[in-house]
């Protein structure tokens, strides 16, 4: 993926990726984008990573938690003007739309909320509690076990170029 492997992406709205040394989140706005980065966790180990962002104001900062603990998330790009881009496109998990930014790793349990998680909720999920236990604002929950299904919306998802493995 040219050192830009995607953990998830929502078309032109939001991208969560690895740029070889850091994990980065980019939120697009009417004009420009904001981007935040934090140091990648240790390789070859499972990690719980939570990213939160209230994108209603371009001045809001994203927050990140690794294994339930807050990490320094530094803004590296600040060019956003206007309202956040919002679209009805689904999240892509694990690569870009054109299969050019593949994620070289394992992914398990992908969830999306329409609110900011509290530090306590992030810590609980980081200790192994299921995201499904925090149903307030949960809009999508894909455990990525045995099959590819959004359990929150009871819909099957399409996968391409990968296989589901028990974990």
mmCIF file of C-alpha atoms in Angstrom:
data_model
loop_
_atom_site.group_PDB
_atom_site.id
_atom_site.type_symbol
_atom_site.label_atom_id
_atom_site.label_comp_id
_atom_site.label_asym_id
_atom_site.label_seq_id
_atom_site.Cartn_x
_atom_site.Cartn_y
_atom_site.Cartn_z
ATOM 1 C CA UNK A 1 0.000 0.000 0.000
ATOM 2 C CA UNK A 2 2.873 2.436 -0.484
ATOM 3 C CA UNK A 3 3.204 2.675 3.308
ATOM 4 C CA UNK A 4 -0.378 3.959 3.511
ATOM 5 C CA UNK A 5 -2.225 0.797 4.514
ATOM 6 C CA UNK A 6 -5.853 1.524 5.399
ATOM 7 C CA UNK A 7 -7.375 0.265 8.616
ATOM 8 C CA UNK A 8 -10.684 1.807 7.507
ATOM 9 C CA UNK A 9 -11.985 4.416 5.121
ATOM 10 C CA UNK A 10 -15.319 6.077 4.443
ATOM 11 C CA UNK A 11 -14.953 7.333 0.871
ATOM 12 C CA UNK A 12 -13.974 11.014 0.788
ATOM 13 C CA UNK A 13 -15.072 11.572 4.389
ATOM 14 C CA UNK A 14 -12.752 9.862 6.865
ATOM 15 C CA UNK A 15 -9.597 7.739 6.558
ATOM 16 C CA UNK A 16 -7.716 5.816 9.266
ATOM 17 C CA UNK A 17 -4.357 4.527 8.033
ATOM 18 C CA UNK A 18 -0.757 3.625 8.830
ATOM 19 C CA UNK A 19 1.912 5.793 7.190
ATOM 20 C CA UNK A 20 4.790 3.419 8.091
ATOM 21 C CA UNK A 21 5.781 5.140 11.364
ATOM 22 C CA UNK A 22 2.489 6.491 12.711
ATOM 23 C CA UNK A 23 -1.214 5.783 12.640
ATOM 24 C CA UNK A 24 -3.084 8.711 11.129
ATOM 25 C CA UNK A 25 -6.705 9.888 10.953
ATOM 26 C CA UNK A 26 -7.789 12.309 8.234
ATOM 27 C CA UNK A 27 -11.189 14.057 8.281
ATOM 28 C CA UNK A 28 -12.174 15.929 5.124
ATOM 29 C CA UNK A 29 -14.160 19.153 5.263
ATOM 30 C CA UNK A 30 -15.804 21.334 2.606
ATOM 31 C CA UNK A 31 -12.367 22.756 1.855
ATOM 32 C CA UNK A 32 -9.229 21.016 3.059
ATOM 33 C CA UNK A 33 -8.701 18.381 5.716
ATOM 34 C CA UNK A 34 -7.404 17.917 9.227
ATOM 35 C CA UNK A 35 -5.084 15.074 10.135
ATOM 36 C CA UNK A 36 -3.851 13.688 13.455
ATOM 37 C CA UNK A 37 -1.132 11.097 14.096
ATOM 38 C CA UNK A 38 0.166 8.927 16.934
ATOM 39 C CA UNK A 39 3.074 6.510 17.115
ATOM 40 C CA UNK A 40 2.188 3.030 15.895
ATOM 41 C CA UNK A 41 1.960 0.399 18.642
ATOM 42 C CA UNK A 42 4.357 -2.571 18.743
ATOM 43 C CA UNK A 43 4.239 -4.879 15.727
ATOM 44 C CA UNK A 44 3.149 -8.526 15.777
ATOM 45 C CA UNK A 45 0.852 -8.061 18.772
ATOM 46 C CA UNK A 46 -2.897 -7.528 19.037
ATOM 47 C CA UNK A 47 -3.875 -4.013 20.097
ATOM 48 C CA UNK A 48 -7.182 -2.353 20.772
ATOM 49 C CA UNK A 49 -7.261 1.050 19.063
ATOM 50 C CA UNK A 50 -10.062 3.562 19.508
ATOM 51 C CA UNK A 51 -10.233 6.896 17.728
ATOM 52 C CA UNK A 52 -12.803 9.542 18.570
ATOM 53 C CA UNK A 53 -13.560 12.804 16.802
ATOM 54 C CA UNK A 54 -16.336 15.359 17.004
ATOM 55 C CA UNK A 55 -16.078 16.748 13.486
ATOM 56 C CA UNK A 56 -18.754 19.439 13.909
ATOM 57 C CA UNK A 57 -16.040 22.088 14.365
ATOM 58 C CA UNK A 58 -12.750 22.206 12.445
ATOM 59 C CA UNK A 59 -11.023 23.199 15.698
ATOM 60 C CA UNK A 60 -11.961 19.978 17.539
ATOM 61 C CA UNK A 61 -9.110 17.543 18.096
ATOM 62 C CA UNK A 62 -9.258 13.801 17.630
ATOM 63 C CA UNK A 63 -8.498 11.544 20.592
ATOM 64 C CA UNK A 64 -6.883 8.109 20.480
ATOM 65 C CA UNK A 65 -6.657 5.210 22.906
ATOM 66 C CA UNK A 66 -4.358 2.206 22.519
ATOM 67 C CA UNK A 67 -5.187 -0.775 24.699
ATOM 68 C CA UNK A 68 -7.511 1.448 26.757
ATOM 69 C CA UNK A 69 -4.942 4.158 27.496
ATOM 70 C CA UNK A 70 -4.958 7.663 26.060
ATOM 71 C CA UNK A 71 -2.085 8.306 23.647
ATOM 72 C CA UNK A 72 -0.669 11.551 22.325
ATOM 73 C CA UNK A 73 -2.472 12.348 19.084
ATOM 74 C CA UNK A 74 -0.763 15.252 17.306
ATOM 75 C CA UNK A 75 -2.419 17.339 14.625
ATOM 76 C CA UNK A 76 -0.142 17.284 11.578
ATOM 77 C CA UNK A 77 -2.409 18.926 8.983
ATOM 78 C CA UNK A 78 -4.821 21.780 9.713
ATOM 79 C CA UNK A 79 -6.312 23.086 6.476
ATOM 80 C CA UNK A 80 -10.010 22.395 7.120
ATOM 81 C CA UNK A 81 -12.609 25.041 6.377
ATOM 82 C CA UNK A 82 -16.396 24.663 6.486
ATOM 83 C CA UNK A 83 -18.511 21.657 7.388
ATOM 84 C CA UNK A 84 -17.248 18.095 7.636
ATOM 85 C CA UNK A 85 -17.834 15.932 4.586
ATOM 86 C CA UNK A 86 -20.635 13.475 5.330
ATOM 87 C CA UNK A 87 -21.774 10.798 2.915
ATOM 88 C CA UNK A 88 -23.840 7.626 2.872
ATOM 89 C CA UNK A 89 -20.978 5.440 1.662
ATOM 90 C CA UNK A 90 -20.154 2.400 3.801
ATOM 91 C CA UNK A 91 -16.897 2.043 5.693
ATOM 92 C CA UNK A 92 -14.256 -0.007 3.926
ATOM 93 C CA UNK A 93 -12.323 -2.107 6.406
ATOM 94 C CA UNK A 94 -8.740 -3.032 5.598
ATOM 95 C CA UNK A 95 -8.014 -1.295 2.285
ATOM 96 C CA UNK A 96 -8.783 1.603 -0.016
ATOM 97 C CA UNK A 97 -11.556 1.366 -2.591
ATOM 98 C CA UNK A 98 -9.147 0.466 -5.393
ATOM 99 C CA UNK A 99 -7.162 -2.163 -3.426
ATOM 100 C CA UNK A 100 -4.089 0.054 -3.606
ATOM 101 C CA UNK A 101 -3.708 0.741 0.108
ATOM 102 C CA UNK A 102 -3.960 -2.715 1.639
ATOM 103 C CA UNK A 103 -3.594 -3.193 5.381
ATOM 104 C CA UNK A 104 -0.754 -5.639 6.147
ATOM 105 C CA UNK A 105 -2.090 -7.001 9.402
ATOM 106 C CA UNK A 106 -5.019 -8.568 11.180
ATOM 107 C CA UNK A 107 -8.211 -6.741 12.107
ATOM 108 C CA UNK A 108 -10.899 -7.812 14.542
ATOM 109 C CA UNK A 109 -13.986 -6.058 15.899
ATOM 110 C CA UNK A 110 -14.773 -2.903 13.984
ATOM 111 C CA UNK A 111 -17.360 -0.569 15.528
ATOM 112 C CA UNK A 112 -18.680 2.930 14.829
ATOM 113 C CA UNK A 113 -20.575 5.215 17.191
ATOM 114 C CA UNK A 114 -22.261 8.538 16.438
ATOM 115 C CA UNK A 115 -20.888 9.999 19.661
ATOM 116 C CA UNK A 116 -17.594 10.366 21.523
ATOM 117 C CA UNK A 117 -16.797 7.441 23.818
ATOM 118 C CA UNK A 118 -15.876 8.309 27.382
ATOM 119 C CA UNK A 119 -12.382 7.485 28.681
ATOM 120 C CA UNK A 120 -14.011 4.822 30.887
ATOM 121 C CA UNK A 121 -15.704 3.173 27.907
ATOM 122 C CA UNK A 122 -12.435 3.236 25.947
ATOM 123 C CA UNK A 123 -10.617 1.665 28.904
ATOM 124 C CA UNK A 124 -13.261 -1.088 29.187
ATOM 125 C CA UNK A 125 -13.078 -1.938 25.498
ATOM 126 C CA UNK A 126 -9.273 -1.861 25.782
ATOM 127 C CA UNK A 127 -9.510 -4.509 28.505
ATOM 128 C CA UNK A 128 -11.510 -6.811 26.243
ATOM 129 C CA UNK A 129 -15.140 -5.820 26.753
ATOM 130 C CA UNK A 130 -17.161 -6.068 23.558
ATOM 131 C CA UNK A 131 -18.058 -2.811 21.786
ATOM 132 C CA UNK A 132 -21.621 -4.190 21.659
ATOM 133 C CA UNK A 133 -21.897 -3.556 25.420
ATOM 134 C CA UNK A 134 -21.827 0.190 24.707
ATOM 135 C CA UNK A 135 -24.947 0.373 22.564
ATOM 136 C CA UNK A 136 -25.674 4.084 23.132
ATOM 137 C CA UNK A 137 -24.953 5.613 19.722
ATOM 138 C CA UNK A 138 -23.521 2.392 18.255
ATOM 139 C CA UNK A 139 -24.286 2.553 14.530
ATOM 140 C CA UNK A 140 -22.247 -0.401 13.263
ATOM 141 C CA UNK A 141 -20.616 -3.423 14.889
ATOM 142 C CA UNK A 142 -18.658 -5.950 12.845
ATOM 143 C CA UNK A 143 -16.898 -8.506 15.064
ATOM 144 C CA UNK A 144 -15.040 -10.055 12.089
ATOM 145 C CA UNK A 145 -15.378 -13.558 13.509
ATOM 146 C CA UNK A 146 -16.454 -16.510 11.324
ATOM 147 C CA UNK A 147 -18.273 -14.289 8.809
ATOM 148 C CA UNK A 148 -18.532 -10.680 7.741
ATOM 149 C CA UNK A 149 -21.743 -9.306 9.188
ATOM 150 C CA UNK A 150 -22.789 -6.020 10.748
ATOM 151 C CA UNK A 151 -24.523 -7.321 13.860
ATOM 152 C CA UNK A 152 -25.980 -3.922 14.728
ATOM 153 C CA UNK A 153 -27.792 -3.654 11.388
ATOM 154 C CA UNK A 154 -28.146 -7.413 10.741
ATOM 155 C CA UNK A 155 -26.631 -7.122 7.270
ATOM 156 C CA UNK A 156 -24.035 -9.194 5.437
ATOM 157 C CA UNK A 157 -21.025 -7.267 4.146
ATOM 158 C CA UNK A 158 -18.929 -7.860 1.036
ATOM 159 C CA UNK A 159 -15.267 -8.767 1.328
ATOM 160 C CA UNK A 160 -12.683 -8.789 -1.436
ATOM 161 C CA UNK A 161 -9.134 -10.091 -1.500
ATOM 162 C CA UNK A 162 -9.115 -11.537 2.016
ATOM 163 C CA UNK A 163 -10.441 -14.371 4.099
ATOM 164 C CA UNK A 164 -12.111 -14.486 7.478
ATOM 165 C CA UNK A 165 -10.045 -16.330 10.079
ATOM 166 C CA UNK A 166 -11.129 -17.416 13.531
ATOM 167 C CA UNK A 167 -9.350 -15.343 16.185
#
